[in-house]
PDB file of C-alpha atoms in Angstrom:
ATOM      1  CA  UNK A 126      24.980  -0.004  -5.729  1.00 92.00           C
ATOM      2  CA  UNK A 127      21.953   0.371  -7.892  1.00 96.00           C
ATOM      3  CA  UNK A 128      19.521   3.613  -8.060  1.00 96.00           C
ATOM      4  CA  UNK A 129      16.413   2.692  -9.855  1.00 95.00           C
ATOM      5  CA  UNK A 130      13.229   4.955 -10.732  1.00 97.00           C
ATOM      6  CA  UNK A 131       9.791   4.266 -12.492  1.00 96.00           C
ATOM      7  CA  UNK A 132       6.866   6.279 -13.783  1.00 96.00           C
ATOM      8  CA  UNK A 133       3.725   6.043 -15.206  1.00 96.00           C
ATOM      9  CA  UNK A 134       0.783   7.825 -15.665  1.00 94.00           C
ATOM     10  CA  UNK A 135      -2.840   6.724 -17.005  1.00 92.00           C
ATOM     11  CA  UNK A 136      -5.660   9.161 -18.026  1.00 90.00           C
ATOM     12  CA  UNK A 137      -9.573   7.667 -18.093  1.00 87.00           C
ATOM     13  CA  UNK A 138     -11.592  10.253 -20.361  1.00 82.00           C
ATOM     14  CA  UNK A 139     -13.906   8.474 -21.774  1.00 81.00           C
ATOM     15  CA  UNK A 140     -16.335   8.309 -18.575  1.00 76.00           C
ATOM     16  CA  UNK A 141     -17.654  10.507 -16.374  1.00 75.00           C
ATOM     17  CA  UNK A 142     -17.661   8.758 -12.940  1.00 82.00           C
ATOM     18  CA  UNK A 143     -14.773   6.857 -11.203  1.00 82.00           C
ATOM     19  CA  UNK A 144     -11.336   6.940 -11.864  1.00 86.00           C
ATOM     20  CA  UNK A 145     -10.311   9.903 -13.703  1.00 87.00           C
ATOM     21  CA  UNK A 146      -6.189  10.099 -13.116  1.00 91.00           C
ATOM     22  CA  UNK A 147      -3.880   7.890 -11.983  1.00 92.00           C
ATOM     23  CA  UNK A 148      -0.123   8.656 -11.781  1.00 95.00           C
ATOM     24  CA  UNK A 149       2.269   6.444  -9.884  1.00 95.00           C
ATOM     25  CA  UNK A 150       6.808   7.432  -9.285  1.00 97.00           C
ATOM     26  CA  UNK A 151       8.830   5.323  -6.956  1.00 97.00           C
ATOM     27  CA  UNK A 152      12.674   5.826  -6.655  1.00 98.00           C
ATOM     28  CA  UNK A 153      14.876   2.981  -5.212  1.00 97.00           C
ATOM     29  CA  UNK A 154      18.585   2.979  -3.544  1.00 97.00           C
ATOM     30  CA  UNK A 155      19.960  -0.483  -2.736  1.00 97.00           C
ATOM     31  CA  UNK A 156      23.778  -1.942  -2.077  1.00 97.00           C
ATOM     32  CA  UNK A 157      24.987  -5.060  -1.795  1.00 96.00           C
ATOM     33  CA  UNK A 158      28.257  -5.680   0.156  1.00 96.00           C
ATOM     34  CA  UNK A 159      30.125  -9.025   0.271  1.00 96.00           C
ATOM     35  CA  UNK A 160      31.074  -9.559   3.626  1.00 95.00           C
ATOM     36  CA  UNK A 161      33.039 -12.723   3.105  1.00 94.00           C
ATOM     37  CA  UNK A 162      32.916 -15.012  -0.163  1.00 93.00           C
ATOM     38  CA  UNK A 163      29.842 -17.165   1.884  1.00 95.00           C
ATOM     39  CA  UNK A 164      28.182 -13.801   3.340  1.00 96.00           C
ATOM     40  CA  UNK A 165      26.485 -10.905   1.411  1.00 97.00           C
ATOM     41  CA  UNK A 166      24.663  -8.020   2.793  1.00 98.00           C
ATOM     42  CA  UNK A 167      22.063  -5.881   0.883  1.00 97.00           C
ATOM     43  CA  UNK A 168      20.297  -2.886   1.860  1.00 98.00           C
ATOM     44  CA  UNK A 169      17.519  -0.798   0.405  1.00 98.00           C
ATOM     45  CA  UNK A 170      15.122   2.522   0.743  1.00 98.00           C
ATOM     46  CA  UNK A 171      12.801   3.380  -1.845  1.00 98.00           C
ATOM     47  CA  UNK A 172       9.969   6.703  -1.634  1.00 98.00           C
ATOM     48  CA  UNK A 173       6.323   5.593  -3.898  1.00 97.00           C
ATOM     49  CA  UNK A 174       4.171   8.607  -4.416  1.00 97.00           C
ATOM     50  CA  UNK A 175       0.442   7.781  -5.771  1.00 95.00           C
ATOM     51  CA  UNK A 176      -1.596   9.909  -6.886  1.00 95.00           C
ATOM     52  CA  UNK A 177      -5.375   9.233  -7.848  1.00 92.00           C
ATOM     53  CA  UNK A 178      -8.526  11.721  -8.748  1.00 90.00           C
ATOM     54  CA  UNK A 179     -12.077   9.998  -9.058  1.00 88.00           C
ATOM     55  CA  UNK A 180     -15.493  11.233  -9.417  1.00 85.00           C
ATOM     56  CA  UNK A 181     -18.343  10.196  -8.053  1.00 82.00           C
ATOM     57  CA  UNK A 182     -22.072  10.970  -6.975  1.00 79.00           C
ATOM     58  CA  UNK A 183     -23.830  11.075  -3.742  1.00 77.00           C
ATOM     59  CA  UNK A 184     -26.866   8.526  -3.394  1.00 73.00           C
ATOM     60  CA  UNK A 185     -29.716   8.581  -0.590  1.00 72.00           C
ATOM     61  CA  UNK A 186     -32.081   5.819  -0.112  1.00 69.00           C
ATOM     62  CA  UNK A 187     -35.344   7.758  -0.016  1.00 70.00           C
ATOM     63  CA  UNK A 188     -36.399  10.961  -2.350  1.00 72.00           C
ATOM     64  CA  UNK A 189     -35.662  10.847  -5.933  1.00 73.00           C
ATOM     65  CA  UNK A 190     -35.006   7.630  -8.307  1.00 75.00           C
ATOM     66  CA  UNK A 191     -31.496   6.713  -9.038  1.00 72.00           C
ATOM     67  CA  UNK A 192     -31.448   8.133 -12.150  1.00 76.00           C
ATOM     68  CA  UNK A 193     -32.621  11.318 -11.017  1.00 77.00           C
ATOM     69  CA  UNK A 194     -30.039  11.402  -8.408  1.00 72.00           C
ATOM     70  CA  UNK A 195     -27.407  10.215 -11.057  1.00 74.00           C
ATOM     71  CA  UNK A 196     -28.777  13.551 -13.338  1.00 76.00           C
ATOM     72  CA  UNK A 197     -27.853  16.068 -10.570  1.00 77.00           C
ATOM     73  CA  UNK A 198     -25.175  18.043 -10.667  1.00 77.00           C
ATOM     74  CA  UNK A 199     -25.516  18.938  -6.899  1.00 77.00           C
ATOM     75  CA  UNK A 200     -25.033  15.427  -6.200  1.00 76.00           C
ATOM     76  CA  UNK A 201     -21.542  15.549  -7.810  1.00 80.00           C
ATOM     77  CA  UNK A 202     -18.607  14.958  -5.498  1.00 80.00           C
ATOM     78  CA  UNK A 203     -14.323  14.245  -6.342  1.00 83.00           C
ATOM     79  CA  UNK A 204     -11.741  13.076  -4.250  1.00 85.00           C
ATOM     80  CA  UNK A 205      -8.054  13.734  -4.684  1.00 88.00           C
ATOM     81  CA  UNK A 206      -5.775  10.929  -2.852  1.00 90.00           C
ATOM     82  CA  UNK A 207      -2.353  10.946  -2.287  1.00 94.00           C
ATOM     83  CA  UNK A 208      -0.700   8.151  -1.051  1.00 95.00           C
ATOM     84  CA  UNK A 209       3.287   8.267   0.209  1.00 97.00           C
ATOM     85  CA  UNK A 210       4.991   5.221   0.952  1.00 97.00           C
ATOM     86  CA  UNK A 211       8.549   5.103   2.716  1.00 98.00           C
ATOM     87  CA  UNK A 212      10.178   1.662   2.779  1.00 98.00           C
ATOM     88  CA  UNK A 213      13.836   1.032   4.007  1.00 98.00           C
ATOM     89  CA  UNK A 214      15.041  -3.221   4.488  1.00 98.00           C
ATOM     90  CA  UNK A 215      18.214  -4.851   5.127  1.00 98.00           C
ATOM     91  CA  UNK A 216      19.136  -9.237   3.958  1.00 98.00           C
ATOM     92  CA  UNK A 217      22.075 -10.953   5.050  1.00 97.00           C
ATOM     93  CA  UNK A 218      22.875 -14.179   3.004  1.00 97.00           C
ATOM     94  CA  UNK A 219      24.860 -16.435   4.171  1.00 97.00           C
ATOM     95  CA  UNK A 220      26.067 -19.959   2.329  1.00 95.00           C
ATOM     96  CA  UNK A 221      26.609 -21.936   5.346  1.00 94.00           C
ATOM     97  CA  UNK A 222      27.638 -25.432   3.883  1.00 94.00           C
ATOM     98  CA  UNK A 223      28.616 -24.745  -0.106  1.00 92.00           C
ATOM     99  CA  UNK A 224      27.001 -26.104  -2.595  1.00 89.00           C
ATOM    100  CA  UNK A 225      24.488 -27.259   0.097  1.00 94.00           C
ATOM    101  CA  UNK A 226      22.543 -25.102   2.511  1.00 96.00           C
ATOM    102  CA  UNK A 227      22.469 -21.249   1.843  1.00 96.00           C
ATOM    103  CA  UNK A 228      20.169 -19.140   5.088  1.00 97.00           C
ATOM    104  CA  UNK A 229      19.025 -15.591   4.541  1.00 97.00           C
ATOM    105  CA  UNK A 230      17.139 -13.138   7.059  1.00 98.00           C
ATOM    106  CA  UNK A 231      15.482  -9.829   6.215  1.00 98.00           C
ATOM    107  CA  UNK A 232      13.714  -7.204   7.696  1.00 98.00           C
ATOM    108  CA  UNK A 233      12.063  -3.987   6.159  1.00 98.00           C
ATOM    109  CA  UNK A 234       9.932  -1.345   7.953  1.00 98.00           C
ATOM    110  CA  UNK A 235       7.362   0.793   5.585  1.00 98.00           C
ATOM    111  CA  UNK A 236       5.104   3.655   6.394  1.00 98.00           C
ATOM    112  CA  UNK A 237       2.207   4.984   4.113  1.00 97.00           C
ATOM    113  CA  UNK A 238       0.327   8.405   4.517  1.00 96.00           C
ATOM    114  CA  UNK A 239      -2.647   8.586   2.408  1.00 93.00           C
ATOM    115  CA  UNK A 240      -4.269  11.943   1.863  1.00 91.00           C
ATOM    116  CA  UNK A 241      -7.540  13.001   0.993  1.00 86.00           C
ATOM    117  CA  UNK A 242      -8.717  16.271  -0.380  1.00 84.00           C
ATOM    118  CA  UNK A 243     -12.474  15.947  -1.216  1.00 81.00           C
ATOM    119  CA  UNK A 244     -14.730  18.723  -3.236  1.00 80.00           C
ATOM    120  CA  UNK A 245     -18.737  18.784  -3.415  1.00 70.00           C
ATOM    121  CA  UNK A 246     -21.499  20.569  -5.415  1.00 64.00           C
ATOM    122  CA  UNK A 247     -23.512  22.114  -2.774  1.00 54.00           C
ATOM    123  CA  UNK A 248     -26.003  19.221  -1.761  1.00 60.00           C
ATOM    124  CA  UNK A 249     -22.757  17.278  -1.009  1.00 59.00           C
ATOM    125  CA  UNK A 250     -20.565  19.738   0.656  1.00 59.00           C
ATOM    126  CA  UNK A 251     -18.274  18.259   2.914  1.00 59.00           C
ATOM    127  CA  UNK A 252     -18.256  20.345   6.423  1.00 53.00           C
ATOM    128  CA  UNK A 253     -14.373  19.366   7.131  1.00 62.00           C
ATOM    129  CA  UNK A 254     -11.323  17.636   5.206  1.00 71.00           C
ATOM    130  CA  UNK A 255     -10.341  14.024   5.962  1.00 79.00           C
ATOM    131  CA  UNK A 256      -7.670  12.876   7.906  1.00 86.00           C
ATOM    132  CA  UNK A 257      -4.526  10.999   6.787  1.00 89.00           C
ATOM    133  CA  UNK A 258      -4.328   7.286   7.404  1.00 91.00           C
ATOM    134  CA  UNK A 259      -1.008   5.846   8.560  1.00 95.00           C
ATOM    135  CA  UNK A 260      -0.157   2.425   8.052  1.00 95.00           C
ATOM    136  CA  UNK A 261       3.278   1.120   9.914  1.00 97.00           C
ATOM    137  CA  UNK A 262       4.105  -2.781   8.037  1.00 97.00           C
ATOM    138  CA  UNK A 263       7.462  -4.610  10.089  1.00 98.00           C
ATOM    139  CA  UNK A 264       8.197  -7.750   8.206  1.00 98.00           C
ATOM    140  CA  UNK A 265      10.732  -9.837   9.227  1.00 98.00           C
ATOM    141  CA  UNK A 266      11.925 -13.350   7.454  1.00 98.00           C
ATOM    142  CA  UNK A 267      13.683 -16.093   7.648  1.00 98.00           C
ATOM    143  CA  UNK A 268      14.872 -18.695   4.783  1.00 97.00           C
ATOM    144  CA  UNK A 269      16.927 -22.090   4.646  1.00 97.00           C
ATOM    145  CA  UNK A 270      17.347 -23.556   0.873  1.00 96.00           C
ATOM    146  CA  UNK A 271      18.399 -27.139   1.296  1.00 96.00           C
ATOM    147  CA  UNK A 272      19.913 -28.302  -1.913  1.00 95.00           C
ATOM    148  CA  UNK A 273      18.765 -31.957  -3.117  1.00 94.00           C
ATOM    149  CA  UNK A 274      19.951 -31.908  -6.291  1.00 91.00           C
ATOM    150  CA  UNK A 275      21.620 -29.076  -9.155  1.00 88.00           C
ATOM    151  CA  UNK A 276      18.037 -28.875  -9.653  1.00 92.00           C
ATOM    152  CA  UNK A 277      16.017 -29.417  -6.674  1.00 95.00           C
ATOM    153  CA  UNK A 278      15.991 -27.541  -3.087  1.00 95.00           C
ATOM    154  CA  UNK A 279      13.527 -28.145  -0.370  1.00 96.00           C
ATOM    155  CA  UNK A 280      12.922 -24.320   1.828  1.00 96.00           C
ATOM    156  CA  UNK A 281      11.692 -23.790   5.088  1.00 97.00           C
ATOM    157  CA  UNK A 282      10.784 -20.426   5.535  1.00 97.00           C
ATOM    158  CA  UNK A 283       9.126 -18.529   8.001  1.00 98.00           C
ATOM    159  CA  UNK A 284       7.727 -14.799   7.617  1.00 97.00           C
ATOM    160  CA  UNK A 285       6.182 -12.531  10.448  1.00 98.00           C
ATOM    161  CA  UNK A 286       4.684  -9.303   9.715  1.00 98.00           C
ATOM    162  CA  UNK A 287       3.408  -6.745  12.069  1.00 97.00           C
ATOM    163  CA  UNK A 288       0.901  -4.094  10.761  1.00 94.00           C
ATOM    164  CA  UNK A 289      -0.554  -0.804  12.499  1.00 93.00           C
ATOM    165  CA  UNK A 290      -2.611   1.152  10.967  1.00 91.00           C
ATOM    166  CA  UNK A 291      -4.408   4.994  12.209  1.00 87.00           C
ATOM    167  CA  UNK A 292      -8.006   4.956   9.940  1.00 80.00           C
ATOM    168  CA  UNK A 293     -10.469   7.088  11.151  1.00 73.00           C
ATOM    169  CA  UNK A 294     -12.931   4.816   9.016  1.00 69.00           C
ATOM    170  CA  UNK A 295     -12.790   2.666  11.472  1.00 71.00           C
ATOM    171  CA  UNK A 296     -11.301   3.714  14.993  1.00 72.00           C
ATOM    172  CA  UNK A 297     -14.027   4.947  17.272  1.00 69.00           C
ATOM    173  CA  UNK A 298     -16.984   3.797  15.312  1.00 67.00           C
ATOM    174  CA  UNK A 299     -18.729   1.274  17.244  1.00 68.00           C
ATOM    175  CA  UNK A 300     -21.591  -1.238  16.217  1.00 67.00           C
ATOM    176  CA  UNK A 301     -23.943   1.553  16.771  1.00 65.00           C
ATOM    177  CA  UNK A 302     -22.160   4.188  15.850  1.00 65.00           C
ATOM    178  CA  UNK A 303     -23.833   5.441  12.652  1.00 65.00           C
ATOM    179  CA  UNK A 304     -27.566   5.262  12.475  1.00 64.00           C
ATOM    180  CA  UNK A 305     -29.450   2.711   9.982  1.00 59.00           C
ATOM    181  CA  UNK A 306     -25.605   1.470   9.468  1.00 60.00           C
ATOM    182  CA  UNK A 307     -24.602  -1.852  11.022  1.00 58.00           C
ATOM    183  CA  UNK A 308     -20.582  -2.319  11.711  1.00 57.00           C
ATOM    184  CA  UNK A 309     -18.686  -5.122  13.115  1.00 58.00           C
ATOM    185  CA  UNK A 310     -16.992  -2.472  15.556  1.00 56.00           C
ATOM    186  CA  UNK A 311     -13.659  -2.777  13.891  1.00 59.00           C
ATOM    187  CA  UNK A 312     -10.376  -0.509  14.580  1.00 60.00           C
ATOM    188  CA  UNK A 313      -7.535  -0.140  13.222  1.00 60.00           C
TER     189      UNK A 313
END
């Protein structure tokens, strides 16, 4: 049994646009179990939390220069975004012939919320908040080591992952959607 943490945390004050904060803590839980001498079992859940603040400006293609633009303070705009991540998986190894073939399957399931929290000067004042995105990943694998040699294996493996995702980006916005704005009328 193993309990594992991590943190870090990086500041960017020497610029005024982009990435201002950046602070990233996971915490992991996993066991291991031998089953039988050939046959081991190991399980895991581990909770991420990312957190990121950038700054940024507002830009229109008509009106005032770039630079202008880039000069006004009612252009200004930062987003706060959270990101939770929640991510459980389970491996059986097996050594089926010793010293010779050793199979292992695994499956893990992770979901993600991201959250934004935007704030705007007055020119850019956003009317509403954003909503979360949810991302669901299944991954499920498979794995045969063949052993050649003490120092040589050939592997077959196979992996299949399945991925869902809720991004209001992208669902509902057809090719048309947005004026002057071509899409490929993508959802998630």
């Amino acid at each position: 049994m193993g309990l594992y943490g991590h943190y870090t945390q990086h500041s960017y004050d020497d610029g005024s646009l982009g990435l201002r904060d950046y602070s990233l803590a996971d915490i992991t839980l996993d066991v291991s179990y031998s089953i039988m001498s050939n046959l081991t079992a190991y399980a895991f859940v581990t909770h991420e939390r990312q957190d990121f603040e950038q700054d940024g400006v507002q830009f229109v293609g008509f009106g005032d220069p770039p630079l202008v633009q880039l000069a006004d303070p009612d252009r200004r705009w930062s987003m706060d975004i959270e990101d939770r991540v929640n991510t459980a998986g389970a491996r059986l190894e097996w050594n089926a012939i010793a010293d010779l073939l050793d199979v292992s399957v695994e499956y893990s399931f992770s979901k993600a919320i991201t959250s934004f929290d935007p704030s705007a000067s007055a020119s850019t004042n956003p009317a509403f908040g954003l909503p979360d995105v949810t991302s669901r990943l299944h991954s499920l694998g498979i794995k045969g080591d063949y052993h050649l040699r003490d120092n040589m294996s050939l592997r077959l493996a196979y992996w299949l992952q399945s991925l869902q995702t809720e991004d209001f980006a992208v669902d509902g916005v057809e090719e048309d959607t947005i004026d002057q704005v071509l899409n490929l009328g993508e959802g998630s």
